[in-house]
């Protein structure tokens, strides 16, 4: 089979690597890909005046797998489905659960899915008036897609005012910050729960936890993600509680609103003293969550993706991955290495030394990289994801940081406390 994987990050490299592990005969094409995906298949560029359906037809692919959310929000999966391609990725309506924080919050409210209390604003004045009198800390979120940088925890009124003016007045996030959500601040450990979902049946992936802040100790600005650990140990009663209060209500809500969902659903959760609350929905594999999850369990991702597209996930047990981990305990640690200046203005074009990074068993998934002759250069904010796996979290962590120690590029940034 010939498969097109859309995206250029570590997530897409990891998915391609997994598919090649399962079936070396599968032909992979990446659009646009990176220096790492070149080792697995062919990188191509899509021009702005070419639709995804036209590109898929020209390339002669049978299946298209979407990594990032933006093309899904633009309806790319709908177009491809209409032309008869196998697609792993949700349609435009389902993508609104990620593309609009306001849509997602209102959806939670309609179907009694636990989420933080919130207010919506589309004008700066009322937002300033509300936040000046509100209790702190509070959370300010841009409505639209912002590459993981549209959520700010405001500790006091001056920081809230600065954020509101940045989003709504200075348009630092473009149209994404034209409307905003102001939420109550929730406390507790965070948990990421991803699942294959075909509209009626879930197949859960192991719970994981991502590290969003740039610096050790959860300091510094929010990023798209600086690391992940998986699986996260949870109370045995927690997953049934999440299933009843969140997953089942989510399924009912989609059914009532006539929203077809075939892809991955990512629940960003906060485990509060009152129970699990939804912080956000994502409608695709997380990045770097995918890099940590994909190598963790030896199960057929491509077959699961095809079954999701066909609405046939019922042939798999919903706890397939969890049972596999019970029978064969494994852990993974993913450490993201980023460019100087990230997450603001990233410095690119710097040579990377990584030839021996995998010598200790670590996996290295490329993101912001490009090839120039025989040299690999930085070409984005998050450059590489280094993943260690093992029979214990400590073993996985040692392997990941052993790989990190063998990678060099000027100005590199990474956290030292992933999994600590």
Coordinates of N, CA and C in Angstrom, one line a residue, residues 149-250:
X149 N 0.3 27.7 22.0 CA 0.8 28.9 22.6 C -0.4 29.9 22.9
X150 N -1.6 29.4 22.8 CA -2.8 30.3 23.0 C -3.4 30.2 24.4
X151 N -2.7 29.6 25.4 CA -3.3 29.4 26.7 C -2.3 30.0 27.7
X152 N -2.7 31.0 28.5 CA -1.9 31.7 29.5 C -2.5 31.6 30.9
X153 N -1.7 31.2 31.9 CA -2.2 31.3 33.2 C -1.8 32.6 33.8
X154 N -2.8 33.5 34.0 CA -2.5 34.8 34.6 C -2.6 34.8 36.1
X155 N -1.4 35.1 36.7 CA -1.3 35.1 38.2 C -1.9 36.3 38.8
X156 N -2.1 37.4 38.1 CA -2.6 38.6 38.7 C -3.2 39.5 37.5
X157 N -3.8 40.6 38.0 CA -4.4 41.5 37.0 C -3.4 42.1 36.0
X158 N -2.2 42.5 36.3 CA -1.3 43.0 35.3 C -1.0 42.0 34.2
X159 N -0.8 40.8 34.6 CA -0.5 39.7 33.6 C -1.7 39.4 32.7
X160 N -2.9 39.5 33.3 CA -4.1 39.2 32.6 C -4.3 40.4 31.6
X161 N -4.1 41.6 32.0 CA -4.3 42.7 31.1 C -3.3 42.6 29.9
X162 N -2.1 42.3 30.2 CA -1.1 42.2 29.2 C -1.5 41.1 28.2
X163 N -2.0 40.0 28.7 CA -2.3 38.9 27.8 C -3.5 39.3 26.9
X164 N -4.5 39.9 27.5 CA -5.7 40.3 26.8 C -5.4 41.3 25.7
X165 N -4.5 42.2 26.0 CA -4.1 43.3 25.0 C -3.3 42.6 23.9
X166 N -2.4 41.7 24.3 CA -1.6 41.0 23.3 C -2.5 40.2 22.3
X167 N -3.5 39.4 22.8 CA -4.3 38.6 22.0 C -5.3 39.4 21.2
X168 N -6.0 40.3 21.9 CA -7.2 41.0 21.3 C -6.9 42.3 20.6
X169 N -5.9 43.1 21.1 CA -5.6 44.4 20.6 C -4.4 44.3 19.6
X170 N -3.3 43.7 20.1 CA -2.1 43.6 19.2 C -2.2 42.5 18.2
X171 N -3.2 41.6 18.4 CA -3.4 40.4 17.5 C -2.1 39.6 17.3
X172 N -1.4 39.3 18.5 CA -0.2 38.6 18.4 C -0.4 37.2 17.9
X173 N -1.6 36.6 18.0 CA -1.9 35.3 17.4 C -2.8 35.4 16.2
X174 N -2.9 36.6 15.6 CA -3.7 36.8 14.4 C -5.2 36.6 14.8
X175 N -6.0 36.0 13.9 CA -7.4 35.8 14.1 C -7.7 34.9 15.3
X176 N -6.7 34.0 15.6 CA -6.9 33.0 16.7 C -7.3 33.7 18.0
X177 N -6.8 34.9 18.2 CA -7.0 35.6 19.5 C -8.1 36.6 19.4
X178 N -8.8 36.7 18.4 CA -9.9 37.7 18.2 C -11.0 37.5 19.3
X179 N -11.3 36.3 19.6 CA -12.2 35.9 20.6 C -11.4 35.1 21.7
X180 N -11.8 35.3 22.9 CA -11.1 34.5 24.0 C -12.1 33.9 25.0
X181 N -11.5 32.9 25.7 CA -12.2 32.3 26.8 C -11.4 32.6 28.1
X182 N -12.1 33.0 29.1 CA -11.5 33.2 30.4 C -12.1 32.1 31.3
X183 N -11.2 31.3 31.9 CA -11.6 30.1 32.7 C -11.1 30.2 34.1
X184 N -11.9 29.6 35.0 CA -11.4 29.4 36.4 C -10.1 28.5 36.3
X185 N -9.2 28.7 37.3 CA -8.0 28.0 37.4 C -8.2 26.7 38.1
X186 N -7.9 25.5 37.5 CA -8.1 24.3 38.2 C -6.7 23.8 38.7
X187 N -6.8 23.0 39.8 CA -5.5 22.5 40.3 C -5.6 21.0 40.4
X188 N -4.4 20.4 40.2 CA -4.3 18.9 40.2 C -3.3 18.5 39.1
X189 N -3.0 17.2 39.1 CA -2.1 16.7 38.1 C -2.8 16.6 36.7
X190 N -2.1 16.9 35.7 CA -2.7 16.7 34.3 C -2.4 15.3 33.8
X191 N -3.3 14.9 32.9 CA -3.3 13.6 32.3 C -3.7 13.8 30.8
X192 N -3.0 13.1 29.9 CA -3.4 13.1 28.5 C -3.9 11.7 28.2
X193 N -5.1 11.6 27.7 CA -5.7 10.3 27.3 C -6.1 10.4 25.9
X194 N -5.5 9.6 25.0 CA -5.8 9.5 23.6 C -6.5 8.2 23.3
X195 N -7.3 8.2 22.2 CA -8.0 7.0 21.8 C -8.2 7.1 20.3
X196 N -8.1 5.9 19.7 CA -8.7 5.7 18.3 C -10.2 5.7 18.5
X197 N -11.0 6.4 17.7 CA -12.4 6.5 17.8 C -13.1 6.6 16.5
X198 N -14.0 5.7 16.2 CA -14.7 5.6 14.9 C -16.1 6.1 15.0
X199 N -16.5 6.9 16.0 CA -17.8 7.4 16.2 C -18.7 6.6 17.1
X200 N -18.3 5.4 17.4 CA -19.1 4.5 18.3 C -18.2 3.8 19.3
X201 N -17.0 3.4 18.8 CA -16.1 2.5 19.6 C -14.8 3.2 19.8
X202 N -14.3 3.1 21.1 CA -13.0 3.6 21.4 C -12.0 2.5 21.6
X203 N -10.7 2.8 21.2 CA -9.6 1.9 21.6 C -8.6 2.9 22.3
X204 N -8.5 2.7 23.6 CA -7.7 3.7 24.4 C -6.2 3.4 24.3
X205 N -5.4 4.5 24.2 CA -4.0 4.4 24.3 C -3.6 4.6 25.8
X206 N -2.4 4.2 26.2 CA -2.0 4.3 27.6 C -2.0 5.8 28.0
X207 N -2.4 6.1 29.2 CA -2.4 7.5 29.7 C -1.0 8.0 29.7
X208 N -0.8 9.2 29.4 CA 0.5 9.8 29.4 C 0.5 11.2 30.0
X209 N 1.6 11.8 30.2 CA 1.7 13.2 30.7 C 2.7 14.0 29.9
X210 N 2.3 15.2 29.4 CA 3.2 16.0 28.7 C 3.7 17.2 29.6
X211 N 4.8 17.7 29.2 CA 5.5 18.8 29.9 C 5.4 20.0 29.0
X212 N 4.5 21.0 29.2 CA 4.3 22.1 28.3 C 5.3 23.3 28.5
X213 N 5.7 23.5 29.7 CA 6.6 24.7 29.9 C 8.0 24.4 29.4
X214 N 8.6 25.5 29.0 CA 9.9 25.4 28.4 C 11.0 25.0 29.3
X215 N 11.0 25.4 30.6 CA 12.1 25.1 31.5 C 11.8 24.1 32.6
X216 N 12.8 23.6 33.2 CA 12.7 22.7 34.3 C 11.8 23.3 35.4
X217 N 11.2 22.4 36.2 CA 10.3 22.9 37.3 C 9.0 23.6 36.8
X218 N 8.6 23.3 35.6 CA 7.4 23.9 35.0 C 7.5 25.4 35.0
X219 N 8.7 25.9 34.7 CA 8.9 27.4 34.5 C 9.0 27.8 33.1
X220 N 8.9 29.1 32.8 CA 9.0 29.6 31.5 C 7.7 29.5 30.7
X221 N 7.7 30.0 29.5 CA 6.5 30.1 28.7 C 6.0 28.7 28.2
X222 N 4.7 28.7 27.9 CA 4.1 27.5 27.3 C 4.7 27.2 25.9
X223 N 4.8 25.9 25.6 CA 5.3 25.5 24.3 C 4.3 24.5 23.7
X224 N 4.7 24.0 22.5 CA 3.9 22.9 22.0 C 4.1 21.6 22.7
X225 N 5.1 21.5 23.6 CA 5.4 20.3 24.4 C 6.9 20.1 24.4
X226 N 7.5 19.9 25.6 CA 8.9 19.7 25.7 C 9.3 18.3 26.2
X227 N 8.3 17.4 26.4 CA 8.6 16.1 26.8 C 7.3 15.3 27.2
X228 N 7.4 14.0 27.3 CA 6.3 13.2 27.7 C 6.8 11.9 28.4
X229 N 6.0 11.5 29.4 CA 6.2 10.2 30.0 C 5.0 9.3 29.8
X230 N 5.2 8.0 29.6 CA 4.1 7.1 29.4 C 4.5 5.7 29.8
X231 N 3.6 4.9 30.4 CA 2.3 5.3 30.8 C 2.3 6.0 32.2
X232 N 1.3 6.7 32.5 CA 1.2 7.4 33.8 C 0.4 6.5 34.7
X233 N 0.9 6.0 35.8 CA 0.1 5.2 36.7 C -1.1 5.9 37.2
X234 N -2.3 5.3 37.1 CA -3.5 5.9 37.6 C -4.3 4.9 38.5
X235 N -5.1 5.4 39.3 CA -6.0 4.6 40.2 C -6.8 3.7 39.3
X236 N -7.0 2.5 39.6 CA -7.8 1.6 38.8 C -9.2 2.0 38.6
X237 N -9.7 2.8 39.5 CA -11.1 3.3 39.3 C -11.2 4.5 38.5
X238 N -10.1 5.2 38.1 CA -10.1 6.4 37.4 C -10.6 6.2 36.0
X239 N -10.1 5.3 35.3 CA -10.5 5.1 33.9 C -11.9 4.8 33.7
X240 N -12.6 3.9 34.5 CA -14.0 3.8 34.4 C -14.8 5.1 34.7
X241 N -14.2 5.9 35.6 CA -14.9 7.2 35.9 C -14.8 8.1 34.7
X242 N -13.6 8.1 34.1 CA -13.4 9.0 32.9 C -14.3 8.5 31.8
X243 N -14.4 7.2 31.6 CA -15.3 6.6 30.6 C -16.7 7.1 30.7
X244 N -17.2 7.0 32.0 CA -18.6 7.3 32.2 C -18.9 8.8 32.1
X245 N -18.0 9.6 32.8 CA -18.3 11.1 32.9 C -17.9 11.8 31.6
X246 N -16.9 11.3 30.9 CA -16.3 12.1 29.8 C -16.5 11.4 28.4
X247 N -15.9 10.2 28.3 CA -15.9 9.5 27.0 C -17.3 9.2 26.5
X248 N -18.2 8.7 27.4 CA -19.5 8.3 26.9 C -20.3 9.6 26.7
X249 N -20.2 10.6 27.5 CA -20.9 11.9 27.2 C -20.4 12.5 25.9
X250 N -19.1 12.4 25.6 CA -18.6 12.9 24.4 C -19.2 12.2 23.2

